[in-house]
């Protein structure tokens, strides 16, 4: 047999033996056959392998699954350990900052009513500003933290602002004006952070405030066409902005168009809270508007397919 061919076969058998593709004694027999006995004894190699295995078992822990002598066989598990990162100054500062923030929140929760109203307003404003800045700082490094910080910031602004206004005996128009400011801040934050859901929240919040502020005026001498005049022009304006912005920025265009579509049904939603409104007329108007809206978005589906990423 050619020497090169023989060396190839011997290398392949050695590979089978290392990977346990064939029993040990078969591999030894084939190696002896093709080498004609002219190869080093495998006993030393096998002994070295067994010794290495024993040393590995000893380092993994007691009872590695090998039973010797009269000892009963047992099953043990070797758990992989991970390297613990060394403590750095940044880690210590982060831990201290988190501990101080939590301690401060606990302290404020127990003694908040003892502060004066201007002090309470300042506390709400400071914490809301801190979380807002944290959201801005973690915008690129950790987006999930940014969403969490923004949520906490706006919850503090809404809850704290309403609480302080009520404590100062503020009127309902003042509450609506403050909530309108929060909605405008949401819209501005949407463009600052690049999150479309902030713009949805801001614009839909403004629509709700608009409906709440005008429900009493619409209810005086209610007629269905008068109610439509409060909502249909607004819906057309928002939807038109959406279509105009489609080529330049389809992300924001979709938000304006969807909010305009929702505002298109604002008159009927508002009429549900007006006692003079007839339910039959509301249903008829809803049917007509659903037909018109579906027809509009069917013939312009080339635009909103892009908005919906279809």
PDB file of C-alpha atoms in Angstrom:
ATOM      1  CA  UNK A   1       0.000   0.000   0.000  1.00  0.00           C
ATOM      2  CA  UNK A   2       1.205   3.489  -0.772  1.00  0.00           C
ATOM      3  CA  UNK A   3       2.780   5.259   2.242  1.00  0.00           C
ATOM      4  CA  UNK A   4       0.722   8.428   1.771  1.00  0.00           C
ATOM      5  CA  UNK A   5      -2.499   6.433   1.648  1.00  0.00           C
ATOM      6  CA  UNK A   6      -1.474   4.485   4.724  1.00  0.00           C
ATOM      7  CA  UNK A   7      -0.685   7.662   6.688  1.00  0.00           C
ATOM      8  CA  UNK A   8      -4.089   9.073   5.721  1.00  0.00           C
ATOM      9  CA  UNK A   9      -5.860   5.939   6.963  1.00  0.00           C
ATOM     10  CA  UNK A  10      -3.887   5.940  10.230  1.00  0.00           C
ATOM     11  CA  UNK A  11      -4.716   9.617  10.821  1.00  0.00           C
ATOM     12  CA  UNK A  12      -8.386   8.886  10.212  1.00  0.00           C
ATOM     13  CA  UNK A  13      -8.351   5.995  12.692  1.00  0.00           C
ATOM     14  CA  UNK A  14      -6.667   8.219  15.273  1.00  0.00           C
ATOM     15  CA  UNK A  15      -9.438  10.741  14.729  1.00  0.00           C
ATOM     16  CA  UNK A  16     -12.079   8.047  15.282  1.00  0.00           C
ATOM     17  CA  UNK A  17     -10.339   7.035  18.465  1.00  0.00           C
ATOM     18  CA  UNK A  18     -10.127  10.576  19.856  1.00  0.00           C
ATOM     19  CA  UNK A  19     -13.778  11.290  19.113  1.00  0.00           C
ATOM     20  CA  UNK A  20     -14.976   7.867  20.319  1.00  0.00           C
ATOM     21  CA  UNK A  21     -16.526   7.028  16.975  1.00  0.00           C
ATOM     22  CA  UNK A  22     -15.373   3.410  17.345  1.00  0.00           C
ATOM     23  CA  UNK A  23     -14.662   1.313  20.434  1.00  0.00           C
ATOM     24  CA  UNK A  24     -11.126   1.574  21.782  1.00  0.00           C
ATOM     25  CA  UNK A  25     -10.120  -2.010  21.031  1.00  0.00           C
ATOM     26  CA  UNK A  26     -11.317  -1.731  17.416  1.00  0.00           C
ATOM     27  CA  UNK A  27      -9.170   1.340  16.891  1.00  0.00           C
ATOM     28  CA  UNK A  28      -6.145  -0.339  18.448  1.00  0.00           C
ATOM     29  CA  UNK A  29      -6.649  -3.383  16.245  1.00  0.00           C
ATOM     30  CA  UNK A  30      -6.881  -1.274  13.082  1.00  0.00           C
ATOM     31  CA  UNK A  31      -3.841   0.789  14.045  1.00  0.00           C
ATOM     32  CA  UNK A  32      -1.788  -2.327  14.666  1.00  0.00           C
ATOM     33  CA  UNK A  33      -3.017  -3.740  11.364  1.00  0.00           C
ATOM     34  CA  UNK A  34      -2.074  -0.740   9.247  1.00  0.00           C
ATOM     35  CA  UNK A  35       1.147   0.072  11.089  1.00  0.00           C
ATOM     36  CA  UNK A  36       2.145  -3.604  11.251  1.00  0.00           C
ATOM     37  CA  UNK A  37       2.940  -3.191  14.920  1.00  0.00           C
ATOM     38  CA  UNK A  38       5.451  -0.423  14.274  1.00  0.00           C
ATOM     39  CA  UNK A  39       3.866   2.261  16.563  1.00  0.00           C
ATOM     40  CA  UNK A  40       4.288   3.296  20.217  1.00  0.00           C
ATOM     41  CA  UNK A  41       2.311   1.482  22.837  1.00  0.00           C
ATOM     42  CA  UNK A  42      -0.977   3.123  23.702  1.00  0.00           C
ATOM     43  CA  UNK A  43      -0.877   2.091  27.332  1.00  0.00           C
ATOM     44  CA  UNK A  44       1.190   5.091  28.348  1.00  0.00           C
ATOM     45  CA  UNK A  45      -1.127   7.401  26.433  1.00  0.00           C
ATOM     46  CA  UNK A  46      -4.177   5.820  27.985  1.00  0.00           C
ATOM     47  CA  UNK A  47      -2.652   6.007  31.475  1.00  0.00           C
ATOM     48  CA  UNK A  48      -1.809   9.646  30.955  1.00  0.00           C
ATOM     49  CA  UNK A  49      -5.366  10.278  29.818  1.00  0.00           C
ATOM     50  CA  UNK A  50      -6.800   8.504  32.850  1.00  0.00           C
ATOM     51  CA  UNK A  51      -4.501  10.467  35.145  1.00  0.00           C
ATOM     52  CA  UNK A  52      -5.525  13.726  33.542  1.00  0.00           C
ATOM     53  CA  UNK A  53      -9.193  12.752  33.927  1.00  0.00           C
ATOM     54  CA  UNK A  54      -8.678  12.003  37.613  1.00  0.00           C
ATOM     55  CA  UNK A  55      -6.996  15.345  38.162  1.00  0.00           C
ATOM     56  CA  UNK A  56      -9.858  17.084  36.353  1.00  0.00           C
ATOM     57  CA  UNK A  57     -12.424  15.242  38.478  1.00  0.00           C
ATOM     58  CA  UNK A  58     -10.585  16.261  41.625  1.00  0.00           C
ATOM     59  CA  UNK A  59     -10.596  19.925  40.654  1.00  0.00           C
ATOM     60  CA  UNK A  60     -14.298  19.910  39.793  1.00  0.00           C
ATOM     61  CA  UNK A  61     -15.276  18.812  43.296  1.00  0.00           C
ATOM     62  CA  UNK A  62     -15.963  15.834  45.449  1.00  0.00           C
ATOM     63  CA  UNK A  63     -17.957  12.973  44.009  1.00  0.00           C
ATOM     64  CA  UNK A  64     -17.488  13.541  40.311  1.00  0.00           C
ATOM     65  CA  UNK A  65     -19.351  10.377  39.483  1.00  0.00           C
ATOM     66  CA  UNK A  66     -16.449   7.873  39.715  1.00  0.00           C
ATOM     67  CA  UNK A  67     -16.871   5.020  42.167  1.00  0.00           C
ATOM     68  CA  UNK A  68     -13.716   3.426  43.559  1.00  0.00           C
ATOM     69  CA  UNK A  69     -13.211   0.542  45.935  1.00  0.00           C
ATOM     70  CA  UNK A  70     -16.209  -0.287  48.065  1.00  0.00           C
ATOM     71  CA  UNK A  71     -17.661   3.223  47.977  1.00  0.00           C
ATOM     72  CA  UNK A  72     -21.178   3.480  46.625  1.00  0.00           C
ATOM     73  CA  UNK A  73     -21.593   5.234  43.276  1.00  0.00           C
ATOM     74  CA  UNK A  74     -22.947   8.732  43.526  1.00  0.00           C
ATOM     75  CA  UNK A  75     -23.844  11.434  41.076  1.00  0.00           C
ATOM     76  CA  UNK A  76     -22.335  14.858  41.443  1.00  0.00           C
ATOM     77  CA  UNK A  77     -22.610  17.966  39.368  1.00  0.00           C
ATOM     78  CA  UNK A  78     -19.899  20.421  38.515  1.00  0.00           C
ATOM     79  CA  UNK A  79     -21.233  23.961  38.231  1.00  0.00           C
ATOM     80  CA  UNK A  80     -19.456  26.430  36.029  1.00  0.00           C
ATOM     81  CA  UNK A  81     -18.352  29.504  37.903  1.00  0.00           C
ATOM     82  CA  UNK A  82     -18.256  32.958  36.401  1.00  0.00           C
ATOM     83  CA  UNK A  83     -15.619  35.547  36.915  1.00  0.00           C
ATOM     84  CA  UNK A  84     -16.796  38.372  39.165  1.00  0.00           C
ATOM     85  CA  UNK A  85     -16.009  41.767  37.716  1.00  0.00           C
ATOM     86  CA  UNK A  86     -13.645  43.829  39.855  1.00  0.00           C
ATOM     87  CA  UNK A  87     -15.142  46.698  41.806  1.00  0.00           C
ATOM     88  CA  UNK A  88     -14.552  50.028  40.129  1.00  0.00           C
ATOM     89  CA  UNK A  89     -15.152  53.577  41.196  1.00  0.00           C
ATOM     90  CA  UNK A  90     -18.000  53.915  38.714  1.00  0.00           C
ATOM     91  CA  UNK A  91     -19.773  50.922  40.253  1.00  0.00           C
ATOM     92  CA  UNK A  92     -19.388  52.367  43.745  1.00  0.00           C
ATOM     93  CA  UNK A  93     -20.730  55.761  42.658  1.00  0.00           C
ATOM     94  CA  UNK A  94     -23.690  54.140  40.913  1.00  0.00           C
ATOM     95  CA  UNK A  95     -24.490  52.090  43.999  1.00  0.00           C
ATOM     96  CA  UNK A  96     -24.226  55.116  46.298  1.00  0.00           C
ATOM     97  CA  UNK A  97     -26.380  57.234  43.994  1.00  0.00           C
ATOM     98  CA  UNK A  98     -29.059  54.543  43.831  1.00  0.00           C
ATOM     99  CA  UNK A  99     -28.978  54.074  47.603  1.00  0.00           C
ATOM    100  CA  UNK A 100     -29.312  57.816  48.260  1.00  0.00           C
ATOM    101  CA  UNK A 101     -32.195  58.139  45.777  1.00  0.00           C
ATOM    102  CA  UNK A 102     -34.095  55.253  47.369  1.00  0.00           C
ATOM    103  CA  UNK A 103     -33.427  56.585  50.868  1.00  0.00           C
ATOM    104  CA  UNK A 104     -34.572  60.041  49.803  1.00  0.00           C
ATOM    105  CA  UNK A 105     -37.787  58.677  48.303  1.00  0.00           C
ATOM    106  CA  UNK A 106     -38.565  56.745  51.494  1.00  0.00           C
ATOM    107  CA  UNK A 107     -37.916  59.843  53.592  1.00  0.00           C
ATOM    108  CA  UNK A 108     -40.107  62.002  51.404  1.00  0.00           C
ATOM    109  CA  UNK A 109     -42.914  59.431  51.423  1.00  0.00           C
ATOM    110  CA  UNK A 110     -43.117  59.516  55.225  1.00  0.00           C
ATOM    111  CA  UNK A 111     -42.681  63.271  55.716  1.00  0.00           C
ATOM    112  CA  UNK A 112     -44.123  64.708  52.499  1.00  0.00           C
ATOM    113  CA  UNK A 113     -47.247  66.221  54.143  1.00  0.00           C
ATOM    114  CA  UNK A 114     -45.092  68.186  56.586  1.00  0.00           C
ATOM    115  CA  UNK A 115     -43.574  70.290  53.805  1.00  0.00           C
ATOM    116  CA  UNK A 116     -45.137  73.505  52.609  1.00  0.00           C
ATOM    117  CA  UNK A 117     -46.909  73.601  49.272  1.00  0.00           C
ATOM    118  CA  UNK A 118     -44.116  75.503  47.442  1.00  0.00           C
ATOM    119  CA  UNK A 119     -41.644  72.947  48.806  1.00  0.00           C
ATOM    120  CA  UNK A 120     -43.817  70.076  47.561  1.00  0.00           C
ATOM    121  CA  UNK A 121     -44.018  71.674  44.118  1.00  0.00           C
ATOM    122  CA  UNK A 122     -40.240  72.037  44.061  1.00  0.00           C
ATOM    123  CA  UNK A 123     -39.782  68.379  45.079  1.00  0.00           C
ATOM    124  CA  UNK A 124     -42.094  67.129  42.327  1.00  0.00           C
ATOM    125  CA  UNK A 125     -40.435  69.358  39.763  1.00  0.00           C
ATOM    126  CA  UNK A 126     -36.891  68.347  40.772  1.00  0.00           C
ATOM    127  CA  UNK A 127     -37.571  64.617  40.680  1.00  0.00           C
ATOM    128  CA  UNK A 128     -39.424  64.878  37.364  1.00  0.00           C
ATOM    129  CA  UNK A 129     -36.532  66.877  35.900  1.00  0.00           C
ATOM    130  CA  UNK A 130     -33.948  64.393  37.226  1.00  0.00           C
ATOM    131  CA  UNK A 131     -35.716  61.402  35.675  1.00  0.00           C
ATOM    132  CA  UNK A 132     -36.208  63.309  32.412  1.00  0.00           C
ATOM    133  CA  UNK A 133     -32.482  64.120  32.232  1.00  0.00           C
ATOM    134  CA  UNK A 134     -31.640  60.495  33.058  1.00  0.00           C
ATOM    135  CA  UNK A 135     -33.873  59.369  30.193  1.00  0.00           C
ATOM    136  CA  UNK A 136     -32.064  61.783  27.897  1.00  0.00           C
ATOM    137  CA  UNK A 137     -28.674  60.528  29.104  1.00  0.00           C
ATOM    138  CA  UNK A 138     -29.482  56.824  28.641  1.00  0.00           C
ATOM    139  CA  UNK A 139     -31.186  57.352  25.269  1.00  0.00           C
ATOM    140  CA  UNK A 140     -28.386  55.685  23.274  1.00  0.00           C
ATOM    141  CA  UNK A 141     -26.804  53.421  25.889  1.00  0.00           C
ATOM    142  CA  UNK A 142     -29.906  51.728  27.352  1.00  0.00           C
ATOM    143  CA  UNK A 143     -33.219  52.509  25.559  1.00  0.00           C
ATOM    144  CA  UNK A 144     -35.328  50.396  27.991  1.00  0.00           C
ATOM    145  CA  UNK A 145     -34.124  52.579  30.874  1.00  0.00           C
ATOM    146  CA  UNK A 146     -35.031  55.648  28.834  1.00  0.00           C
ATOM    147  CA  UNK A 147     -38.633  54.461  28.500  1.00  0.00           C
ATOM    148  CA  UNK A 148     -38.778  53.747  32.252  1.00  0.00           C
ATOM    149  CA  UNK A 149     -37.347  57.138  33.225  1.00  0.00           C
ATOM    150  CA  UNK A 150     -39.682  58.984  30.871  1.00  0.00           C
ATOM    151  CA  UNK A 151     -42.687  57.136  32.273  1.00  0.00           C
ATOM    152  CA  UNK A 152     -41.697  57.987  35.864  1.00  0.00           C
ATOM    153  CA  UNK A 153     -41.029  61.615  34.931  1.00  0.00           C
ATOM    154  CA  UNK A 154     -44.424  62.200  33.305  1.00  0.00           C
ATOM    155  CA  UNK A 155     -46.277  60.311  36.034  1.00  0.00           C
ATOM    156  CA  UNK A 156     -44.653  62.594  38.596  1.00  0.00           C
ATOM    157  CA  UNK A 157     -45.554  65.657  36.537  1.00  0.00           C
ATOM    158  CA  UNK A 158     -49.196  64.640  36.113  1.00  0.00           C
ATOM    159  CA  UNK A 159     -49.865  63.301  39.606  1.00  0.00           C
ATOM    160  CA  UNK A 160     -47.793  65.920  41.402  1.00  0.00           C
ATOM    161  CA  UNK A 161     -49.195  68.797  39.396  1.00  0.00           C
ATOM    162  CA  UNK A 162     -52.832  67.821  39.921  1.00  0.00           C
ATOM    163  CA  UNK A 163     -52.171  67.214  43.629  1.00  0.00           C
ATOM    164  CA  UNK A 164     -50.590  70.638  44.099  1.00  0.00           C
ATOM    165  CA  UNK A 165     -53.298  72.433  42.086  1.00  0.00           C
ATOM    166  CA  UNK A 166     -56.034  70.813  44.165  1.00  0.00           C
ATOM    167  CA  UNK A 167     -54.184  71.694  47.357  1.00  0.00           C
ATOM    168  CA  UNK A 168     -54.044  75.317  46.229  1.00  0.00           C
ATOM    169  CA  UNK A 169     -57.811  75.166  45.468  1.00  0.00           C
ATOM    170  CA  UNK A 170     -57.204  75.627  41.779  1.00  0.00           C
ATOM    171  CA  UNK A 171     -60.129  75.632  39.352  1.00  0.00           C
ATOM    172  CA  UNK A 172     -60.870  73.024  36.708  1.00  0.00           C
ATOM    173  CA  UNK A 173     -59.731  75.282  33.816  1.00  0.00           C
ATOM    174  CA  UNK A 174     -56.347  75.550  35.543  1.00  0.00           C
ATOM    175  CA  UNK A 175     -56.119  71.740  35.736  1.00  0.00           C
ATOM    176  CA  UNK A 176     -57.009  71.465  32.046  1.00  0.00           C
ATOM    177  CA  UNK A 177     -54.441  74.118  31.171  1.00  0.00           C
ATOM    178  CA  UNK A 178     -51.757  72.269  33.145  1.00  0.00           C
ATOM    179  CA  UNK A 179     -52.619  68.935  31.493  1.00  0.00           C
ATOM    180  CA  UNK A 180     -52.494  70.660  28.119  1.00  0.00           C
ATOM    181  CA  UNK A 181     -48.975  71.815  28.942  1.00  0.00           C
ATOM    182  CA  UNK A 182     -48.017  68.210  29.764  1.00  0.00           C
ATOM    183  CA  UNK A 183     -49.443  67.031  26.432  1.00  0.00           C
ATOM    184  CA  UNK A 184     -47.456  69.678  24.566  1.00  0.00           C
ATOM    185  CA  UNK A 185     -44.345  68.561  26.452  1.00  0.00           C
ATOM    186  CA  UNK A 186     -45.064  64.978  25.348  1.00  0.00           C
ATOM    187  CA  UNK A 187     -45.242  66.087  21.726  1.00  0.00           C
ATOM    188  CA  UNK A 188     -41.971  68.000  22.010  1.00  0.00           C
ATOM    189  CA  UNK A 189     -40.313  65.025  23.730  1.00  0.00           C
ATOM    190  CA  UNK A 190     -41.450  62.757  20.879  1.00  0.00           C
ATOM    191  CA  UNK A 191     -39.360  64.753  18.394  1.00  0.00           C
ATOM    192  CA  UNK A 192     -36.493  65.052  20.886  1.00  0.00           C
ATOM    193  CA  UNK A 193     -36.259  61.322  21.682  1.00  0.00           C
ATOM    194  CA  UNK A 194     -37.618  59.990  18.386  1.00  0.00           C
ATOM    195  CA  UNK A 195     -40.408  57.888  19.962  1.00  0.00           C
ATOM    196  CA  UNK A 196     -43.684  57.921  18.065  1.00  0.00           C
ATOM    197  CA  UNK A 197     -45.753  56.740  21.044  1.00  0.00           C
ATOM    198  CA  UNK A 198     -44.974  59.998  22.872  1.00  0.00           C
ATOM    199  CA  UNK A 199     -46.539  61.938  20.018  1.00  0.00           C
ATOM    200  CA  UNK A 200     -49.569  59.639  20.088  1.00  0.00           C
ATOM    201  CA  UNK A 201     -49.981  60.241  23.825  1.00  0.00           C
ATOM    202  CA  UNK A 202     -49.571  63.992  23.476  1.00  0.00           C
ATOM    203  CA  UNK A 203     -51.962  64.478  20.568  1.00  0.00           C
ATOM    204  CA  UNK A 204     -54.630  62.113  21.842  1.00  0.00           C
ATOM    205  CA  UNK A 205     -54.352  63.759  25.251  1.00  0.00           C
ATOM    206  CA  UNK A 206     -54.913  67.152  23.642  1.00  0.00           C
ATOM    207  CA  UNK A 207     -57.940  65.727  21.805  1.00  0.00           C
ATOM    208  CA  UNK A 208     -59.404  64.442  25.080  1.00  0.00           C
ATOM    209  CA  UNK A 209     -58.861  67.793  26.765  1.00  0.00           C
ATOM    210  CA  UNK A 210     -60.433  69.553  23.770  1.00  0.00           C
ATOM    211  CA  UNK A 211     -63.497  67.312  23.977  1.00  0.00           C
ATOM    212  CA  UNK A 212     -63.811  67.792  27.744  1.00  0.00           C
ATOM    213  CA  UNK A 213     -63.467  71.568  27.435  1.00  0.00           C
ATOM    214  CA  UNK A 214     -66.075  71.887  24.678  1.00  0.00           C
ATOM    215  CA  UNK A 215     -68.669  69.354  25.840  1.00  0.00           C
ATOM    216  CA  UNK A 216     -70.677  71.946  27.763  1.00  0.00           C
ATOM    217  CA  UNK A 217     -70.688  74.426  24.896  1.00  0.00           C
ATOM    218  CA  UNK A 218     -71.683  71.760  22.375  1.00  0.00           C
ATOM    219  CA  UNK A 219     -74.435  70.574  24.724  1.00  0.00           C
ATOM    220  CA  UNK A 220     -76.142  73.986  24.742  1.00  0.00           C
ATOM    221  CA  UNK A 221     -78.863  73.800  22.065  1.00  0.00           C
ATOM    222  CA  UNK A 222     -77.266  70.609  20.747  1.00  0.00           C
ATOM    223  CA  UNK A 223     -77.485  69.832  17.032  1.00  0.00           C
ATOM    224  CA  UNK A 224     -75.467  67.184  15.254  1.00  0.00           C
ATOM    225  CA  UNK A 225     -74.046  69.563  12.629  1.00  0.00           C
ATOM    226  CA  UNK A 226     -72.871  71.960  15.347  1.00  0.00           C
ATOM    227  CA  UNK A 227     -70.996  69.118  17.018  1.00  0.00           C
ATOM    228  CA  UNK A 228     -69.437  68.127  13.692  1.00  0.00           C
ATOM    229  CA  UNK A 229     -68.133  71.663  13.183  1.00  0.00           C
ATOM    230  CA  UNK A 230     -66.031  71.282  16.323  1.00  0.00           C
ATOM    231  CA  UNK A 231     -64.351  68.055  15.197  1.00  0.00           C
ATOM    232  CA  UNK A 232     -64.388  67.513  11.430  1.00  0.00           C
ATOM    233  CA  UNK A 233     -62.142  70.512  10.540  1.00  0.00           C
ATOM    234  CA  UNK A 234     -59.633  69.379  13.193  1.00  0.00           C
ATOM    235  CA  UNK A 235     -59.658  65.835  11.805  1.00  0.00           C
ATOM    236  CA  UNK A 236     -59.175  67.081   8.245  1.00  0.00           C
ATOM    237  CA  UNK A 237     -56.287  69.294   9.348  1.00  0.00           C
ATOM    238  CA  UNK A 238     -54.436  66.441  11.088  1.00  0.00           C
ATOM    239  CA  UNK A 239     -55.073  63.948   8.293  1.00  0.00           C
ATOM    240  CA  UNK A 240     -53.986  66.479   5.677  1.00  0.00           C
ATOM    241  CA  UNK A 241     -50.758  67.113   7.580  1.00  0.00           C
ATOM    242  CA  UNK A 242     -50.167  63.382   7.636  1.00  0.00           C
ATOM    243  CA  UNK A 243     -50.490  63.074   3.861  1.00  0.00           C
ATOM    244  CA  UNK A 244     -48.337  66.150   3.255  1.00  0.00           C
ATOM    245  CA  UNK A 245     -45.561  64.812   5.504  1.00  0.00           C
ATOM    246  CA  UNK A 246     -45.580  61.351   3.917  1.00  0.00           C
ATOM    247  CA  UNK A 247     -42.666  61.957   1.539  1.00  0.00           C
ATOM    248  CA  UNK A 248     -40.498  63.825   4.007  1.00  0.00           C
ATOM    249  CA  UNK A 249     -41.074  61.858   7.218  1.00  0.00           C
ATOM    250  CA  UNK A 250     -43.471  58.907   7.001  1.00  0.00           C
ATOM    251  CA  UNK A 251     -42.919  58.016  10.672  1.00  0.00           C
ATOM    252  CA  UNK A 252     -44.546  61.206  11.965  1.00  0.00           C
ATOM    253  CA  UNK A 253     -46.965  61.342   9.036  1.00  0.00           C
ATOM    254  CA  UNK A 254     -48.584  58.125  10.203  1.00  0.00           C
ATOM    255  CA  UNK A 255     -49.084  59.533  13.697  1.00  0.00           C
ATOM    256  CA  UNK A 256     -50.830  62.660  12.397  1.00  0.00           C
ATOM    257  CA  UNK A 257     -53.036  60.661  10.039  1.00  0.00           C
ATOM    258  CA  UNK A 258     -54.103  58.157  12.713  1.00  0.00           C
ATOM    259  CA  UNK A 259     -54.834  60.920  15.229  1.00  0.00           C
ATOM    260  CA  UNK A 260     -56.836  62.726  12.549  1.00  0.00           C
ATOM    261  CA  UNK A 261     -58.844  59.576  11.892  1.00  0.00           C
ATOM    262  CA  UNK A 262     -59.616  59.210  15.609  1.00  0.00           C
ATOM    263  CA  UNK A 263     -60.606  62.869  15.825  1.00  0.00           C
ATOM    264  CA  UNK A 264     -62.985  62.281  12.900  1.00  0.00           C
ATOM    265  CA  UNK A 265     -65.138  60.251  15.311  1.00  0.00           C
ATOM    266  CA  UNK A 266     -64.700  62.726  18.179  1.00  0.00           C
ATOM    267  CA  UNK A 267     -68.147  64.321  17.709  1.00  0.00           C
ATOM    268  CA  UNK A 268     -69.930  60.991  18.173  1.00  0.00           C
ATOM    269  CA  UNK A 269     -67.795  60.063  21.185  1.00  0.00           C
ATOM    270  CA  UNK A 270     -68.502  63.447  22.756  1.00  0.00           C
ATOM    271  CA  UNK A 271     -72.222  63.136  21.985  1.00  0.00           C
ATOM    272  CA  UNK A 272     -72.397  60.036  24.205  1.00  0.00           C
ATOM    273  CA  UNK A 273     -71.936  62.361  27.201  1.00  0.00           C
ATOM    274  CA  UNK A 274     -74.613  64.828  26.091  1.00  0.00           C
ATOM    275  CA  UNK A 275     -78.132  64.003  27.257  1.00  0.00           C
ATOM    276  CA  UNK A 276     -79.825  65.872  24.400  1.00  0.00           C
ATOM    277  CA  UNK A 277     -78.064  63.817  21.728  1.00  0.00           C
ATOM    278  CA  UNK A 278     -80.209  61.132  20.113  1.00  0.00           C
ATOM    279  CA  UNK A 279     -78.646  57.684  20.083  1.00  0.00           C
ATOM    280  CA  UNK A 280     -80.180  56.807  16.705  1.00  0.00           C
ATOM    281  CA  UNK A 281     -78.550  59.834  15.103  1.00  0.00           C
ATOM    282  CA  UNK A 282     -75.206  58.948  16.683  1.00  0.00           C
ATOM    283  CA  UNK A 283     -75.375  55.449  15.211  1.00  0.00           C
ATOM    284  CA  UNK A 284     -76.299  56.767  11.769  1.00  0.00           C
ATOM    285  CA  UNK A 285     -73.419  59.253  11.793  1.00  0.00           C
ATOM    286  CA  UNK A 286     -71.010  56.522  12.907  1.00  0.00           C
ATOM    287  CA  UNK A 287     -72.061  54.284  10.000  1.00  0.00           C
ATOM    288  CA  UNK A 288     -71.613  57.111   7.492  1.00  0.00           C
ATOM    289  CA  UNK A 289     -68.209  58.085   8.894  1.00  0.00           C
ATOM    290  CA  UNK A 290     -66.944  54.515   8.956  1.00  0.00           C
ATOM    291  CA  UNK A 291     -67.874  54.183   5.271  1.00  0.00           C
ATOM    292  CA  UNK A 292     -66.207  57.491   4.354  1.00  0.00           C
ATOM    293  CA  UNK A 293     -63.046  56.775   6.348  1.00  0.00           C
ATOM    294  CA  UNK A 294     -62.681  53.255   4.933  1.00  0.00           C
ATOM    295  CA  UNK A 295     -63.181  54.567   1.393  1.00  0.00           C
ATOM    296  CA  UNK A 296     -60.590  57.317   1.911  1.00  0.00           C
ATOM    297  CA  UNK A 297     -57.954  54.973   3.291  1.00  0.00           C
ATOM    298  CA  UNK A 298     -58.699  52.356   0.641  1.00  0.00           C
ATOM    299  CA  UNK A 299     -58.039  54.722  -2.251  1.00  0.00           C
ATOM    300  CA  UNK A 300     -54.952  56.127  -0.512  1.00  0.00           C
ATOM    301  CA  UNK A 301     -53.601  52.793   0.704  1.00  0.00           C
ATOM    302  CA  UNK A 302     -50.284  53.453  -1.025  1.00  0.00           C
ATOM    303  CA  UNK A 303     -49.573  56.034   1.684  1.00  0.00           C
ATOM    304  CA  UNK A 304     -50.603  54.244   4.834  1.00  0.00           C
ATOM    305  CA  UNK A 305     -49.029  50.933   3.783  1.00  0.00           C
ATOM    306  CA  UNK A 306     -45.733  52.765   4.214  1.00  0.00           C
ATOM    307  CA  UNK A 307     -46.779  54.119   7.586  1.00  0.00           C
ATOM    308  CA  UNK A 308     -47.698  50.658   8.835  1.00  0.00           C
ATOM    309  CA  UNK A 309     -44.437  49.207   7.412  1.00  0.00           C
ATOM    310  CA  UNK A 310     -46.392  46.777   5.152  1.00  0.00           C
TER     311      UNK A 310
END
